[in-house]
Amino acid sequence: MVEETLSAEEPTAAELKETLKVEDLHVYFHTAAGAVKAVNGVSFSLKSGERFGLVGESGSGKSTIALSLLRLIKPPGKIEGGHVFLNGTDLVTLTEEQMRRKRLDEIALVAQGAMNSLNPVRRIRDQFILAYKDHDIDVKRSGLEERIGDLLTRVGLNREVANMFPHELSGGMKQRVCIALAISLSPSVIIADEPTSALDVVVQWQVMDTLRSVQEDLGASVILIGHDMGLMAQFVDRLGVMYAGKLVEIATVRDMFGDPLHPYGQMLIASLPSLESRKARLEGIPGITPSLLNPPSGCPFHTRCPKVMDHCSSVTPILQEVRPDHWVACHLYEEA
Amino acid sequence: MPALIEAKNVTKIFGGGLLDKSRTVALKDFSFQIDSDNPSVTSIVGESGSGKTTLARMLLGLAAPTEGEVLYNGKNLEKLGGSDRRQFLRDVQVIFQDPFEVYNPFYRIDHVLETPIKNFKLADTEKGRRDLMIESLEAVGIRPEEILGRFPHELSGGQRQRIMVARALLLRPKLIIADEPVSMVDASLRATILGSLLRLNREFGISLIYITHDLTTAFQVSEDIMVLYRGSLAEAGDVDQVVRHPEHPYTRLLVGSIPLPDPDLPWEGERAIGRPAGELGVQGDEYCQFHDRCPYAMPMCVQTHPPLFHTHPNRVTSCYLYRESPELPMPQMTSIFKSSNREGPPEETEQLDALDAELEVSQENSSTPTSADD
Ligand SMILES: Nc1ncnc2c1ncn2[C@@H]1O[C@H](COP(=O)(O)OP(=O)(O)OP(=O)(O)O)[C@@H](O)[C@H]1O
Ligand SMILES: Nc1ncnc2c1ncn2[C@@H]1O[C@H](COP(=O)(O)OP(=O)(O)O)[C@@H](O)[C@H]1O
Ligand code: SF4
Ligand code: SF4
Ligand SMILES: [Mg+2]
Ligand SMILES: [Mg+2]
């Protein structure tokens, strides 16, 4: 399959290479009550320049994946197994020192609630300098000022913002500062964990528009984590659905919205509000999220699934590609 | 007959005098009323800092207006006597954003429900108390045996928030004010919680004020909507008309910024309304709050605050683009609401059908095991 097309739409084969490949990732939190299996065998991959979304109930393990990809999981959390290949290198096997250099340089995170974690007593400029201390950047060089200013303008902020303190900025501005920080060293993967949940739609649009344009400039891949299905529909190319520490469905955004296959994915899509009809589908998903201390045997969704079958509670379904680019972990789609 | 609760030209200013830099006009000359005998669902939407919580706190008597007054059954909230005050505390209930904060981790869930029963002496016997709790929980679609006896951390966010709804229901209030009750939860839980709130309105005739920055859910649950922008009312009226055909340039921006859950629909945001008209020097204290972002801003927009223009029978807009329409004085704003102009309950039954279907499902499924050791 040799494609020599140079059209703007069709990415070349080289562009389609996998930037990030996560294989069978397990991350547990070792609490007094036992191991919380927050990420319990997750695999997915990210093509270069691709925008990938991760959705799922609160507590399903999304943020834990984000932190694990950067090896920022702190005790009692631990990566128990699996691989994270970033541009061919397995991050899980790197030394702490090697990993420190990869962060920001090759993979960067805009963490959940990042805008509230800016150091309140430091000017924005110092937050950048602090972030660079692990990298070979001469923070005394005069060019640095220029560079911070450029980064700020790139996310639609004034250069003067460098002199300001976090409390002088609105939520949307702080979130842009966090994006500017994340793109400082032109990483090939940017992870954004609920970057706009605390913002209203107008500011949300501005922030996401910014993120999209810097991402396109850099040619970076993005993992967007969130609850807002509208935002996902508008921003990502492919979507992964998490349930109780597992990915239960991965599909292109069109397939996910048009033809979800996993019963949980279907219920998630069915519970979306719409502006077209007030025939309000105010249908939540009955039942509660299973405990990750003692995840249910078999399919994690079997305690709430309307289509549950006899073997669902004993046999764990495996994530399989049941249609082109559409992966599902559910016994309904297994060959008899 | 006086309104159950009425805000009369209320203004709330934080900080000092005109020259104080920290002075914030959180809400400006706002009037609004809720009838006692005509249960309604009204949304208040606006960006963060637009004054929504400030308004809610004043309606609840938790903050005093700087100007104007809040009346409960015609009496000033700040001057309520003992028995009126007690009745007010029963009649008007509130549900806040984060259900975690309300719960004490060391008490079982039962405690959250027992407290108001005891405080308001709603039942004399142990059995009476139990029955009340059970009835309330069932009304919000929770099976009592699933949650009674448990600790807060053993429940999901959606369950916790629904218990807050059940708790409010115990007192059979006339009005529930819900301030961003679902902004912390995922889409599925959001639907479940809003569903149970809506059900209280339909089944128990409880009025609801739903405060949110999410226009989509406001559209789903309410009949009438008020859009706030930086402390001023931008637009109000029939939610269908306002959301489908927004008039005020800010509402247009808001509607255009909603990311719709359909990858084939565009997401235009600010591109949809265009660039600001440019600098118009503000002279005094009176101007349209949106002038610096508005593509249609005209000199008159920075000279006086635009009044409410009565553009359609069921809606008003505070924008000079509609100055051909007759003006409507602020205190009469609520009179144009659909809920004020109908007899009996709202017409549309679609929502309730969907709700009934949902509750059936949840009753059926709630017998499924919910913890792993089952
Ligand atoms: N430090 C910790 N100690 C123990 N358990 C933890 C810790 N951090 C997270 N967990 C648990 O790991 C699971 C996954 O949490 P995570 O934060 O990844 O969820 P999430 O999908 O990002 O949720 P949300 O949508 O609410 O942000 C949860 O059960 C959570 O309680
Ligand atoms: N206690 C307070 N002291 C000073 N300013 C306040 C206080 N409470 C609210 N404000 C200000 O009033 C405005 C409206 O706030 P709020 O009603 O909380 O908005 P919303 O609920 O719509 O986000 C904001 O500018 C806010 O900073
Ligand atoms: S495997 Fe069984 S329980 Fe799990 S989602 Fe599929 S049908 Fe439902
Ligand atoms: S009054 Fe003027 S500035 Fe305000 S929204 Fe209308 S046109 Fe724009
Ligand atoms: Mg998270
Ligand atoms: Mg608020």
PDB file of N, CA and C and ligand atoms in Angstrom, chain B residues 14-15 22 24-27 46-55 179-180 211 228, ligand 2:
ATOM      1  N   PHE B  14     -20.700  44.507  45.955  1.00  0.00           N
ATOM      2  CA  PHE B  14     -19.647  44.107  46.890  1.00  0.00           C
ATOM      3  C   PHE B  14     -18.561  45.162  46.850  1.00  0.00           C
ATOM      4  N   GLY B  15     -17.917  45.383  47.975  1.00  0.00           N
ATOM      5  CA  GLY B  15     -16.826  46.349  48.019  1.00  0.00           C
ATOM      6  C   GLY B  15     -17.352  47.737  48.321  1.00  0.00           C
ATOM      7  N   SER B  22     -12.102  47.426  44.241  1.00  0.00           N
ATOM      8  CA  SER B  22     -12.666  46.092  44.431  1.00  0.00           C
ATOM      9  C   SER B  22     -14.199  46.104  44.340  1.00  0.00           C
ATOM     10  N   THR B  24     -17.672  45.631  43.132  1.00  0.00           N
ATOM     11  CA  THR B  24     -18.268  44.789  42.094  1.00  0.00           C
ATOM     12  C   THR B  24     -19.772  44.908  42.149  1.00  0.00           C
ATOM     13  N   VAL B  25     -20.375  45.265  41.032  1.00  0.00           N
ATOM     14  CA  VAL B  25     -21.830  45.238  40.966  1.00  0.00           C
ATOM     15  C   VAL B  25     -22.203  43.818  40.552  1.00  0.00           C
ATOM     16  N   ALA B  26     -22.520  42.981  41.544  1.00  0.00           N
ATOM     17  CA  ALA B  26     -22.769  41.567  41.258  1.00  0.00           C
ATOM     18  C   ALA B  26     -24.119  41.368  40.599  1.00  0.00           C
ATOM     19  N   LEU B  27     -25.084  42.218  40.957  1.00  0.00           N
ATOM     20  CA  LEU B  27     -26.403  42.133  40.351  1.00  0.00           C
ATOM     21  C   LEU B  27     -26.989  43.534  40.350  1.00  0.00           C
ATOM     22  N   GLY B  46     -25.935  32.009  32.879  1.00  0.00           N
ATOM     23  CA  GLY B  46     -24.968  33.086  32.720  1.00  0.00           C
ATOM     24  C   GLY B  46     -23.598  32.542  32.991  1.00  0.00           C
ATOM     25  N   GLU B  47     -22.572  33.269  32.525  1.00  0.00           N
ATOM     26  CA  GLU B  47     -21.210  32.794  32.728  1.00  0.00           C
ATOM     27  C   GLU B  47     -20.835  32.927  34.199  1.00  0.00           C
ATOM     28  N   SER B  48     -19.697  32.394  34.533  1.00  0.00           N
ATOM     29  CA  SER B  48     -19.234  32.477  35.906  1.00  0.00           C
ATOM     30  C   SER B  48     -19.023  33.946  36.281  1.00  0.00           C
ATOM     31  N   GLY B  49     -19.508  34.323  37.438  1.00  0.00           N
ATOM     32  CA  GLY B  49     -19.385  35.713  37.866  1.00  0.00           C
ATOM     33  C   GLY B  49     -20.511  36.610  37.388  1.00  0.00           C
ATOM     34  N   SER B  50     -21.518  36.044  36.722  1.00  0.00           N
ATOM     35  CA  SER B  50     -22.581  36.897  36.187  1.00  0.00           C
ATOM     36  C   SER B  50     -23.614  37.277  37.246  1.00  0.00           C
ATOM     37  N   GLY B  51     -23.509  36.683  38.435  1.00  0.00           N
ATOM     38  CA  GLY B  51     -24.404  37.087  39.515  1.00  0.00           C
ATOM     39  C   GLY B  51     -25.451  36.057  39.894  1.00  0.00           C
ATOM     40  N   LYS B  52     -25.333  34.864  39.368  1.00  0.00           N
ATOM     41  CA  LYS B  52     -26.349  33.837  39.605  1.00  0.00           C
ATOM     42  C   LYS B  52     -26.424  33.445  41.078  1.00  0.00           C
ATOM     43  N   THR B  53     -25.276  33.094  41.653  1.00  0.00           N
ATOM     44  CA  THR B  53     -25.269  32.675  43.047  1.00  0.00           C
ATOM     45  C   THR B  53     -25.653  33.830  43.969  1.00  0.00           C
ATOM     46  N   THR B  54     -25.221  35.023  43.607  1.00  0.00           N
ATOM     47  CA  THR B  54     -25.590  36.200  44.393  1.00  0.00           C
ATOM     48  C   THR B  54     -27.114  36.330  44.452  1.00  0.00           C
ATOM     49  N   LEU B  55     -27.765  36.163  43.322  1.00  0.00           N
ATOM     50  CA  LEU B  55     -29.227  36.229  43.287  1.00  0.00           C
ATOM     51  C   LEU B  55     -29.837  35.129  44.162  1.00  0.00           C
ATOM     52  N   ASP B 179     -28.656  25.501  42.633  1.00  0.00           N
ATOM     53  CA  ASP B 179     -27.559  26.309  42.091  1.00  0.00           C
ATOM     54  C   ASP B 179     -26.483  25.387  41.535  1.00  0.00           C
ATOM     55  N   GLU B 180     -26.417  25.275  40.238  1.00  0.00           N
ATOM     56  CA  GLU B 180     -25.454  24.409  39.554  1.00  0.00           C
ATOM     57  C   GLU B 180     -25.443  22.997  40.156  1.00  0.00           C
ATOM     58  N   ILE B 211     -30.347  27.042  38.352  1.00  0.00           N
ATOM     59  CA  ILE B 211     -29.253  27.958  38.048  1.00  0.00           C
ATOM     60  C   ILE B 211     -28.103  27.181  37.410  1.00  0.00           C
ATOM     61  N   LEU B 228     -28.358  36.085  32.339  1.00  0.00           N
ATOM     62  CA  LEU B 228     -27.656  37.178  32.999  1.00  0.00           C
ATOM     63  C   LEU B 228     -26.304  37.405  32.329  1.00  0.00           C
TER      64      LEU B 228
HETATM   65  N1  LIG C   2     -18.688  37.714  49.047  1.00  0.00           N
HETATM   66  C1  LIG C   2     -18.281  38.395  47.961  1.00  0.00           C
HETATM   67  N2  LIG C   2     -17.397  39.401  48.084  1.00  0.00           N
HETATM   68  C2  LIG C   2     -16.987  40.102  46.995  1.00  0.00           C
HETATM   69  N3  LIG C   2     -17.382  39.867  45.739  1.00  0.00           N
HETATM   70  C3  LIG C   2     -18.248  38.851  45.545  1.00  0.00           C
HETATM   71  C4  LIG C   2     -18.733  38.051  46.628  1.00  0.00           C
HETATM   72  N4  LIG C   2     -19.585  37.109  46.147  1.00  0.00           N
HETATM   73  C5  LIG C   2     -19.627  37.326  44.808  1.00  0.00           C
HETATM   74  N5  LIG C   2     -18.832  38.356  44.451  1.00  0.00           N
HETATM   75  C6  LIG C   2     -18.653  38.886  43.087  1.00  0.00           C
HETATM   76  O1  LIG C   2     -19.920  39.108  42.536  1.00  0.00           O
HETATM   77  C7  LIG C   2     -19.966  38.727  41.153  1.00  0.00           C
HETATM   78  C8  LIG C   2     -21.058  37.686  40.933  1.00  0.00           C
HETATM   79  O2  LIG C   2     -20.701  36.470  41.584  1.00  0.00           O
HETATM   80  P1  LIG C   2     -21.642  35.197  41.665  1.00  0.00           P
HETATM   81  O3  LIG C   2     -23.012  35.611  42.027  1.00  0.00           O
HETATM   82  O4  LIG C   2     -20.969  34.214  42.535  1.00  0.00           O
HETATM   83  O5  LIG C   2     -21.630  34.700  40.163  1.00  0.00           O
HETATM   84  P2  LIG C   2     -22.078  33.305  39.546  1.00  0.00           P
HETATM   85  O6  LIG C   2     -22.796  32.497  40.579  1.00  0.00           O
HETATM   86  O7  LIG C   2     -22.949  33.703  38.408  1.00  0.00           O
HETATM   87  O8  LIG C   2     -20.808  32.672  39.081  1.00  0.00           O
HETATM   88  C9  LIG C   2     -18.566  38.239  40.822  1.00  0.00           C
HETATM   89  O9  LIG C   2     -17.842  39.318  40.263  1.00  0.00           O
HETATM   90  C10 LIG C   2     -18.005  37.862  42.172  1.00  0.00           C
HETATM   91  O10 LIG C   2     -16.600  37.942  42.166  1.00  0.00           O
END
